[in-house]
mmCIF file with all atom_site columns, C-alpha atoms and ligand atoms in Angstrom:
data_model
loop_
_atom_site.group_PDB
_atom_site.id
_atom_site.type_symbol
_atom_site.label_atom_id
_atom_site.label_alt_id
_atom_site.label_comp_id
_atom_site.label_asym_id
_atom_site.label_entity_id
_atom_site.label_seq_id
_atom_site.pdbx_PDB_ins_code
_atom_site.Cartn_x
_atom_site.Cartn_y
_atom_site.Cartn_z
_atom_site.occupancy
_atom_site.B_iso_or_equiv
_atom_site.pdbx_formal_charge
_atom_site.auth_seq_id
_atom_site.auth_comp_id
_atom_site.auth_asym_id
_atom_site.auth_atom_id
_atom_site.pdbx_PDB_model_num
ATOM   1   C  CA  . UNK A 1 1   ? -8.181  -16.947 -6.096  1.00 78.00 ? 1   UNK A CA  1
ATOM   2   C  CA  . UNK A 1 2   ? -11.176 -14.709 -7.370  1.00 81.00 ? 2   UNK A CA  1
ATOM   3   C  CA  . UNK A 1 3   ? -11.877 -15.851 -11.237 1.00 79.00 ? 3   UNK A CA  1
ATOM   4   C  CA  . UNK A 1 4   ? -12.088 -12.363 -12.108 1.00 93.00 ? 4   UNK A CA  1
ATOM   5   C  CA  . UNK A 1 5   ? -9.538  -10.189 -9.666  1.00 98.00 ? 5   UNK A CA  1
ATOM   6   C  CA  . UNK A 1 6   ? -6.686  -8.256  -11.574 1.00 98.00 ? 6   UNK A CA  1
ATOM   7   C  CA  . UNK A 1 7   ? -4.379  -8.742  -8.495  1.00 98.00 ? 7   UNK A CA  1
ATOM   8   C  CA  . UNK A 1 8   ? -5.326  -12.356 -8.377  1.00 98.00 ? 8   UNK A CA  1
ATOM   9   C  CA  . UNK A 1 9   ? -3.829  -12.660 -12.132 1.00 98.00 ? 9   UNK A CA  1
ATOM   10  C  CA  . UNK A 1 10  ? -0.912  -10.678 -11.053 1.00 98.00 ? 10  UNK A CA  1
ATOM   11  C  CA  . UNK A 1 11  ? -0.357  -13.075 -8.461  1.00 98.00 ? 11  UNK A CA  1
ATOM   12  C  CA  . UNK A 1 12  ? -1.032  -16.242 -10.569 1.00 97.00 ? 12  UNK A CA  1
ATOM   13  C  CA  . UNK A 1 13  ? 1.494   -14.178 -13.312 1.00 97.00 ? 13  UNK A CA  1
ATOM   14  C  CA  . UNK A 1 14  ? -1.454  -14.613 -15.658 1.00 97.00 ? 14  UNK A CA  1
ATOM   15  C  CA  . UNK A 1 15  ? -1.179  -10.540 -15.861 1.00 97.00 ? 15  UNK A CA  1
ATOM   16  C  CA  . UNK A 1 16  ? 2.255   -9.260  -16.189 1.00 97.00 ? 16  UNK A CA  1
ATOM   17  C  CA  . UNK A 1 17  ? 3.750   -7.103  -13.355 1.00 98.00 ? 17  UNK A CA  1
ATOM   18  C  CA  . UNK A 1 18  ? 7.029   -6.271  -12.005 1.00 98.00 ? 18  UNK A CA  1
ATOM   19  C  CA  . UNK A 1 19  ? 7.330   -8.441  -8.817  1.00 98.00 ? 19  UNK A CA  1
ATOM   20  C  CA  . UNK A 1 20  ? 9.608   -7.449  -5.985  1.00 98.00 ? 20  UNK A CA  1
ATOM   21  C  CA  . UNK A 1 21  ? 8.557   -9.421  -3.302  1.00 98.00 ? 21  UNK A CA  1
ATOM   22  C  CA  . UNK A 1 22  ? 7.295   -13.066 -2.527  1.00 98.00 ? 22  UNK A CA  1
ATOM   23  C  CA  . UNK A 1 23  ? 6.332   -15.687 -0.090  1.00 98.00 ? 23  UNK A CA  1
ATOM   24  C  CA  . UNK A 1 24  ? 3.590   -18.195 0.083   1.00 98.00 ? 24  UNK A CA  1
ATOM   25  C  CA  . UNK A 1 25  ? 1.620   -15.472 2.030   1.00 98.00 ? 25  UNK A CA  1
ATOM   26  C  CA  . UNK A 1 26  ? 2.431   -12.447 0.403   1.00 98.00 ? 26  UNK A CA  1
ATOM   27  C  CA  . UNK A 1 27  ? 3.784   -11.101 -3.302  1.00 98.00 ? 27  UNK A CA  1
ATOM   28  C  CA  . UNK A 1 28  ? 4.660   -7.211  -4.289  1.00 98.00 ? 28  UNK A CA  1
ATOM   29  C  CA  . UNK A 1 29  ? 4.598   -5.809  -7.233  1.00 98.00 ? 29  UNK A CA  1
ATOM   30  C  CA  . UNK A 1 30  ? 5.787   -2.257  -8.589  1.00 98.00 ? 30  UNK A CA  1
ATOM   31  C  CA  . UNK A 1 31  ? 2.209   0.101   -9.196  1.00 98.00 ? 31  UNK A CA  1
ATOM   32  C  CA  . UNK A 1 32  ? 1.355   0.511   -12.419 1.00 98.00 ? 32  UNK A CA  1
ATOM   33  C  CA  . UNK A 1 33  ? 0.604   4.395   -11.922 1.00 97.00 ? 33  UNK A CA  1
ATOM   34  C  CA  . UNK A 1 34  ? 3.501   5.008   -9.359  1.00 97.00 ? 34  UNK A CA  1
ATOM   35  C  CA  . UNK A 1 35  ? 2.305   8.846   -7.313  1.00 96.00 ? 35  UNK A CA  1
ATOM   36  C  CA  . UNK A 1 36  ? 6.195   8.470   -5.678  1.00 96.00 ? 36  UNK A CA  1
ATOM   37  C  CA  . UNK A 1 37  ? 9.384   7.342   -6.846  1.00 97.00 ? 37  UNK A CA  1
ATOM   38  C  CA  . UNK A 1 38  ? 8.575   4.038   -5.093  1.00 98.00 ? 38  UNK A CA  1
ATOM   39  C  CA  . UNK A 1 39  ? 5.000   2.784   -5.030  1.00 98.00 ? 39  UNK A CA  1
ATOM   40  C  CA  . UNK A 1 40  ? 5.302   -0.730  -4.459  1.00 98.00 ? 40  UNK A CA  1
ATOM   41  C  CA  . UNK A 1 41  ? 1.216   -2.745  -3.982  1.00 98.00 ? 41  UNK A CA  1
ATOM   42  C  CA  . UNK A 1 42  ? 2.104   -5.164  -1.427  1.00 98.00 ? 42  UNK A CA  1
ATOM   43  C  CA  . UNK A 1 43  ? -0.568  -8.276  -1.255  1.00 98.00 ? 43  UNK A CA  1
ATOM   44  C  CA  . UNK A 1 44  ? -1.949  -11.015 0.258   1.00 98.00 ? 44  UNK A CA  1
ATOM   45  C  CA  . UNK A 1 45  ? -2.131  -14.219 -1.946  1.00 98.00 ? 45  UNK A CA  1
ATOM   46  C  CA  . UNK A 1 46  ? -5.754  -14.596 -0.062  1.00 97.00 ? 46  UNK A CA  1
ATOM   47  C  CA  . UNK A 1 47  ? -8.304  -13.041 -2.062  1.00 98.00 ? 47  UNK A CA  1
ATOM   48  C  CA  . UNK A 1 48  ? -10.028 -10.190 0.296   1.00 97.00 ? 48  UNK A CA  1
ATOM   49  C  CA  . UNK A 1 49  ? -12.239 -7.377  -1.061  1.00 97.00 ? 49  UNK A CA  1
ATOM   50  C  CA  . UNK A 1 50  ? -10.974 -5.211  1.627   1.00 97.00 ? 50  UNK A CA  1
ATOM   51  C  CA  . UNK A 1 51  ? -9.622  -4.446  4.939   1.00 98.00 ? 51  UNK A CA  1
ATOM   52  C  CA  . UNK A 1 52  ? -13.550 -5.320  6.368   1.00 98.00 ? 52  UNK A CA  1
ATOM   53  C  CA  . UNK A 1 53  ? -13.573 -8.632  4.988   1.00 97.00 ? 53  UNK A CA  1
ATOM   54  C  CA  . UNK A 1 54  ? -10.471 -9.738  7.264   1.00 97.00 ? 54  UNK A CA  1
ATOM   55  C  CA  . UNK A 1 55  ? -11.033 -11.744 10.720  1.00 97.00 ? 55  UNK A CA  1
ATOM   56  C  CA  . UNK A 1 56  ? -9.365  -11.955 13.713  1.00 98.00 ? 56  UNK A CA  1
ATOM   57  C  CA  . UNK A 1 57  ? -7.679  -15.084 12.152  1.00 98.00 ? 57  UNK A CA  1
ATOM   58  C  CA  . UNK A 1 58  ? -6.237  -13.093 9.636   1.00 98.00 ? 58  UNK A CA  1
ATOM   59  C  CA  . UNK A 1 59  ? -4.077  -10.319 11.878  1.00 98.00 ? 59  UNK A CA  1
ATOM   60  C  CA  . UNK A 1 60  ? -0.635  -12.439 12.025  1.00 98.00 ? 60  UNK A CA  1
ATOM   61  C  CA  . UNK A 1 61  ? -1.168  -12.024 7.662   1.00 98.00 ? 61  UNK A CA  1
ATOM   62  C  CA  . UNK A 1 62  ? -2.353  -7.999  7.874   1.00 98.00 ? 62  UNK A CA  1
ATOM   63  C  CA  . UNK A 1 63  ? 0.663   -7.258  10.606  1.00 98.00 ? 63  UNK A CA  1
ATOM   64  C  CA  . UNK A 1 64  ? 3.315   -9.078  7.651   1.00 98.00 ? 64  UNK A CA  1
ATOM   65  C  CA  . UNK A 1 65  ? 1.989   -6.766  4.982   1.00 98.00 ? 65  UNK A CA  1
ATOM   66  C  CA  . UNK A 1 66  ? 3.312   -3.946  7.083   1.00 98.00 ? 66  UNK A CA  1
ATOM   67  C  CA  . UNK A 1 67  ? 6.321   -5.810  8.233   1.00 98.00 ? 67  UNK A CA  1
ATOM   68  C  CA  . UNK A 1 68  ? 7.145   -6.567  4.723   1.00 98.00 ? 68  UNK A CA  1
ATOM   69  C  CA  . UNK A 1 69  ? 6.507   -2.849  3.687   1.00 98.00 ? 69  UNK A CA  1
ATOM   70  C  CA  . UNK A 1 70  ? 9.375   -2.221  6.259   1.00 98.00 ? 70  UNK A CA  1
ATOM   71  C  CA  . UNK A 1 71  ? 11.831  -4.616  4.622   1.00 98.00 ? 71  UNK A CA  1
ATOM   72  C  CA  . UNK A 1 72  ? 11.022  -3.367  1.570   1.00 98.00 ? 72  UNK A CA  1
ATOM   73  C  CA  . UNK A 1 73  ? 11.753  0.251   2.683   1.00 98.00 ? 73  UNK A CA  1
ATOM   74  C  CA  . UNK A 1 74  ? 15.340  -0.562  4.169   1.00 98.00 ? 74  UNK A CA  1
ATOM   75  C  CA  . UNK A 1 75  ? 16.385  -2.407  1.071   1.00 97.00 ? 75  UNK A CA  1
ATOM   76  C  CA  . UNK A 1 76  ? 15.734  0.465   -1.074  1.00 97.00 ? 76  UNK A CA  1
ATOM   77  C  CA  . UNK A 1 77  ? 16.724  3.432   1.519   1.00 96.00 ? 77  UNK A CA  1
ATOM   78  C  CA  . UNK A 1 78  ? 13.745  5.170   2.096   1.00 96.00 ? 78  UNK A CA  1
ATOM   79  C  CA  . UNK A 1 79  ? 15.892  7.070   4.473   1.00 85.00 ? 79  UNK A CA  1
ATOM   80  C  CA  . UNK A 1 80  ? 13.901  10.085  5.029   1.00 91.00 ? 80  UNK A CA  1
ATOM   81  C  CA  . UNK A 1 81  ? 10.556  8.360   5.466   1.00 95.00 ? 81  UNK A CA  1
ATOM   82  C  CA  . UNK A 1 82  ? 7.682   6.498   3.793   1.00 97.00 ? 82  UNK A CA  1
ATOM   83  C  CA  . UNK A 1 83  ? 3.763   6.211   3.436   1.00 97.00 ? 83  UNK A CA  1
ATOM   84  C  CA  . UNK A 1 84  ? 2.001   2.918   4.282   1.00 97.00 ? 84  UNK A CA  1
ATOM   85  C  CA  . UNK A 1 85  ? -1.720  3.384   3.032   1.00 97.00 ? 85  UNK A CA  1
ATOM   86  C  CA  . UNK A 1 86  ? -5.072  1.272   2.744   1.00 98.00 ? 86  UNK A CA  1
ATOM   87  C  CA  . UNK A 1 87  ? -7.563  1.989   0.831   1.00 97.00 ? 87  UNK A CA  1
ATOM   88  C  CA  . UNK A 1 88  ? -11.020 0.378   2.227   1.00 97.00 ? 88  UNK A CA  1
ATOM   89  C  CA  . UNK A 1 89  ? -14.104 1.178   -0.050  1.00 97.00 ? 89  UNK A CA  1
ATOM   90  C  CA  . UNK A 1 90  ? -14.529 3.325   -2.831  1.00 96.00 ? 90  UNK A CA  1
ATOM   91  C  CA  . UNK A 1 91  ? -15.399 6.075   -0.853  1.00 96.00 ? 91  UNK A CA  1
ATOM   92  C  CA  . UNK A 1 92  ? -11.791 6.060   0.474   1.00 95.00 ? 92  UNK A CA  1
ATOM   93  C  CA  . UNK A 1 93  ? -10.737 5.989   -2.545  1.00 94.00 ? 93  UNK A CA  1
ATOM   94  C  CA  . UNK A 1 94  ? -10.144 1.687   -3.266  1.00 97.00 ? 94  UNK A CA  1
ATOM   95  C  CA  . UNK A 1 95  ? -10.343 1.200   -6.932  1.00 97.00 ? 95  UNK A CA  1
ATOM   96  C  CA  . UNK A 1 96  ? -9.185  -2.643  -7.058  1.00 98.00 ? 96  UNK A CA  1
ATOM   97  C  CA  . UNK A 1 97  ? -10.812 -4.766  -4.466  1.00 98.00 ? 97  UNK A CA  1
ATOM   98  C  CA  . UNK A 1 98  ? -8.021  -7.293  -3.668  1.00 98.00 ? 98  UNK A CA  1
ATOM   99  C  CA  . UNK A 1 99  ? -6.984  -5.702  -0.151  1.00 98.00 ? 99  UNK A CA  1
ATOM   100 C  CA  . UNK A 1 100 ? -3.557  -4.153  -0.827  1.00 98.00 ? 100 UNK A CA  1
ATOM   101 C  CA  . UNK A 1 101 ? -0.934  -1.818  0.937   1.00 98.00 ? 101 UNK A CA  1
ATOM   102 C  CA  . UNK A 1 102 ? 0.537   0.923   -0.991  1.00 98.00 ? 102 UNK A CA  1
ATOM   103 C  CA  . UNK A 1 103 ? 4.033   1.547   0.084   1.00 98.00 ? 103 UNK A CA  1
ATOM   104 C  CA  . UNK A 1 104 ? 5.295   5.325   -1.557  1.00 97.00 ? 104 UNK A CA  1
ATOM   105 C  CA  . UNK A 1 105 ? 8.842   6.753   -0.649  1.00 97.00 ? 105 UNK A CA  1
ATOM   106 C  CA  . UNK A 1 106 ? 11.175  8.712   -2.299  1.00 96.00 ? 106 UNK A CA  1
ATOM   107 C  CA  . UNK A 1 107 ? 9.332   12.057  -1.762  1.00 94.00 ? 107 UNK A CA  1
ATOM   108 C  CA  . UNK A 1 108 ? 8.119   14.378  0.607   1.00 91.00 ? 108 UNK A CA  1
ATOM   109 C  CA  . UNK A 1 109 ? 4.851   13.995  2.047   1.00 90.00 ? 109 UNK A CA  1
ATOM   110 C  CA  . UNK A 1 110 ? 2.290   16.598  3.076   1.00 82.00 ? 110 UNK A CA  1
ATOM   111 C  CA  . UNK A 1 111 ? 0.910   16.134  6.724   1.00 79.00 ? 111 UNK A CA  1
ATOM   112 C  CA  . UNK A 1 112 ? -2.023  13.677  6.505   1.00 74.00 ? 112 UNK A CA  1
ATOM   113 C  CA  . UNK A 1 113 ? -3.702  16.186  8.271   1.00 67.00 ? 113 UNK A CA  1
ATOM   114 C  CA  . UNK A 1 114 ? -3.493  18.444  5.700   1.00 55.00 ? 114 UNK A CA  1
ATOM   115 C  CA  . UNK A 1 115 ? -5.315  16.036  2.642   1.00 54.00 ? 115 UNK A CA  1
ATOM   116 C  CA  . UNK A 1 116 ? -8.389  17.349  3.729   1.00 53.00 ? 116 UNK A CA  1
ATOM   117 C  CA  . UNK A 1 117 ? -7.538  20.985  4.340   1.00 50.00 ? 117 UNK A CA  1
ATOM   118 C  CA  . UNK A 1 118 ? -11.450 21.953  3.645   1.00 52.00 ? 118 UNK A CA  1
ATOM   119 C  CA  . UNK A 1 119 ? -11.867 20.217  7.178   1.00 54.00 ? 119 UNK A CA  1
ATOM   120 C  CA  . UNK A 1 120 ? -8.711  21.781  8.917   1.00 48.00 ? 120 UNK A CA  1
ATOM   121 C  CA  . UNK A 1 121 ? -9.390  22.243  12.365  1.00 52.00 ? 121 UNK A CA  1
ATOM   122 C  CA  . UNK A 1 122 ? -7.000  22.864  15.141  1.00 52.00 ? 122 UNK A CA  1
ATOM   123 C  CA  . UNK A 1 123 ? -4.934  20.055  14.697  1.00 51.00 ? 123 UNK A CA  1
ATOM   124 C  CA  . UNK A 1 124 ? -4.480  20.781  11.195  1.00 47.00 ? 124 UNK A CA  1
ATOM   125 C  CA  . UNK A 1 125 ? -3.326  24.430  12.179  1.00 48.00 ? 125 UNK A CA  1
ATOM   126 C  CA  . UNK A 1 126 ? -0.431  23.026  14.586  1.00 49.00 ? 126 UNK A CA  1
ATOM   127 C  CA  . UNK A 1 127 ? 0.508   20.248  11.879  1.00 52.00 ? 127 UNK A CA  1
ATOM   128 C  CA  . UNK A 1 128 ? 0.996   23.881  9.166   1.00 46.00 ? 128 UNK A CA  1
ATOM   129 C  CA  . UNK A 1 129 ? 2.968   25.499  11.952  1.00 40.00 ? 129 UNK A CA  1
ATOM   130 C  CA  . UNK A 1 130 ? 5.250   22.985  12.845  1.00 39.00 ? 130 UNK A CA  1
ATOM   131 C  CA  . UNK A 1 131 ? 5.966   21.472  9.432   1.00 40.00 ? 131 UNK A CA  1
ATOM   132 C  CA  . UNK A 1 132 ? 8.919   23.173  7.536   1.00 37.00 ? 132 UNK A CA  1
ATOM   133 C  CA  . UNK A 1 133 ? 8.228   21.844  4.737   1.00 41.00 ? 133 UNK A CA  1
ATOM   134 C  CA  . UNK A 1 134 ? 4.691   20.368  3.332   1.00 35.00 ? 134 UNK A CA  1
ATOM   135 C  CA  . UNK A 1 135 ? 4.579   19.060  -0.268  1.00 40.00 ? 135 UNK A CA  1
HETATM 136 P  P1  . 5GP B 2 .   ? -6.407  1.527   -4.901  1.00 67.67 ? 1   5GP B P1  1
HETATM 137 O  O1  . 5GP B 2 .   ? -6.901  2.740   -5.640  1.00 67.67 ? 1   5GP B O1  1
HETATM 138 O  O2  . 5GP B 2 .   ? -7.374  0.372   -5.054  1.00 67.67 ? 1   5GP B O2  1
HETATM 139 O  O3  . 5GP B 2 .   ? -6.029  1.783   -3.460  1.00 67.67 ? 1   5GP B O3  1
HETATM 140 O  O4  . 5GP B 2 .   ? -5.054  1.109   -5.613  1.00 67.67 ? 1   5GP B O4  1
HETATM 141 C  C1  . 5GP B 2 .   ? -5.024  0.376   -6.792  1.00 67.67 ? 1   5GP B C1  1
HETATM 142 C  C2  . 5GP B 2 .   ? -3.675  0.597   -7.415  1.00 67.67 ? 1   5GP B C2  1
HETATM 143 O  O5  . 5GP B 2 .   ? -3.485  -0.399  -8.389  1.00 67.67 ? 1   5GP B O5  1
HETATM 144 C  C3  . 5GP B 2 .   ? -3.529  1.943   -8.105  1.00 67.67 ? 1   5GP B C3  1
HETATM 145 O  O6  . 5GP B 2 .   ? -2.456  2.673   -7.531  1.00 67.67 ? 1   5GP B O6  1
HETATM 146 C  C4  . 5GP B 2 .   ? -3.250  1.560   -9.578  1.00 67.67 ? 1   5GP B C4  1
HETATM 147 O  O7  . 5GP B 2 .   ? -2.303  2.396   -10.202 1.00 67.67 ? 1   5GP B O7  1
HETATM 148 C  C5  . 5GP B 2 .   ? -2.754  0.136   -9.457  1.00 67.67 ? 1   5GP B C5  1
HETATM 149 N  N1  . 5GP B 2 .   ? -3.039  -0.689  -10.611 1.00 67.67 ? 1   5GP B N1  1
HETATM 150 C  C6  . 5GP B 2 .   ? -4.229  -0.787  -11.271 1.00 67.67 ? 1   5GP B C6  1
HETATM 151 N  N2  . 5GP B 2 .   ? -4.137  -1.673  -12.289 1.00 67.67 ? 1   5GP B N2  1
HETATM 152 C  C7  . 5GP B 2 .   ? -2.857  -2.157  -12.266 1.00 67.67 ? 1   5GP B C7  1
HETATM 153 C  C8  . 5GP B 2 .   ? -2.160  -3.116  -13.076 1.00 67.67 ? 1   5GP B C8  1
HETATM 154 O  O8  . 5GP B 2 .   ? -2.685  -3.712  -14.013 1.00 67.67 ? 1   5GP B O8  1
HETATM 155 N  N3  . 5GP B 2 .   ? -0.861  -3.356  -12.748 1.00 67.67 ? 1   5GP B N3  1
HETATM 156 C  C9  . 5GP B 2 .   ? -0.234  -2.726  -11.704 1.00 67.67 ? 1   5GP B C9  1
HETATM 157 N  N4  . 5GP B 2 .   ? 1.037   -3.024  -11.488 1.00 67.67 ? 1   5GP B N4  1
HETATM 158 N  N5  . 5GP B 2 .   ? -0.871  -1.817  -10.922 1.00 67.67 ? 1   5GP B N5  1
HETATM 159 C  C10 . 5GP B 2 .   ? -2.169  -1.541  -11.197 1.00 67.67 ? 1   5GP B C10 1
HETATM 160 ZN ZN1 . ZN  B 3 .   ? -7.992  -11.141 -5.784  1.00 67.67 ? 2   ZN  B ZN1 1
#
């Protein structure tokens, strides 16, 4: 545990938080400022800054934040899809730095192609084309 990490307090319940998920790996917690009708921050108990302070010794723990996304997505029915992101560094946009997957469903996604439509080059084009719908 870092001394001063909000998601450490989360996890030690020194910070309140609506917790849907734990094991003595992993805990998940409902997002605070939820951008999808579920946004669920799903953690590791292990106190990384980010995604570049994890070792090889750590990929059976970063595959179970994903495989726990997935549970988490069947028991609430994200039927018609979901977003798993990870925010590494400010500069992609990380603004607590206890490594965390965000888990979103329950609303349609533009094409990840698309987020940075200043940059749209030909894959971006066939992504507009063959999306009916981009939101
Ligand atoms: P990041 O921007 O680092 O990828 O994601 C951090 C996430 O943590 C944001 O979506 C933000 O809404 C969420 N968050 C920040 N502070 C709190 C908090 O105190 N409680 C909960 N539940 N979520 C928080
Ligand atoms: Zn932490």
């Amino acid at each position: 545990m870092s001394a001063d990490c909000l998601f450490c307090k989360i996890a030690a319940k020194q910070i309140p938080s609506k917790i849907v998920y734990e094991d003595p790996e992993l805990f998940a917690f409902e997002d605070i400022s939820p951008q999808a009708p579920t946004h669920i921050l799903i953690c590791p108990r292990k106190h990384f800054e980010s995604l570049t302070d994890a070792a090889p010794e750590d990929q059976a723990l970063l595959g179970k934040l994903q495989l726990v996304a997935a549970q988490l997505a069947r028991e609430r029915k994200l039927l018609e899809g979901y977003r798993t992101v990870l925010n590494s560094g400010s500069g992609a946009g990380q603004s607590v730095f206890h490594l965390h997957l965000h888990l979103l469903g329950g609303r349609q996604f533009r094409c990840i192609c698309l987020v940075a439509a200043s940059s749209a080059g030909p894959r971006a084009s066939r992504c507009a084309i063959s999306l009916p719908r981009i939101g």
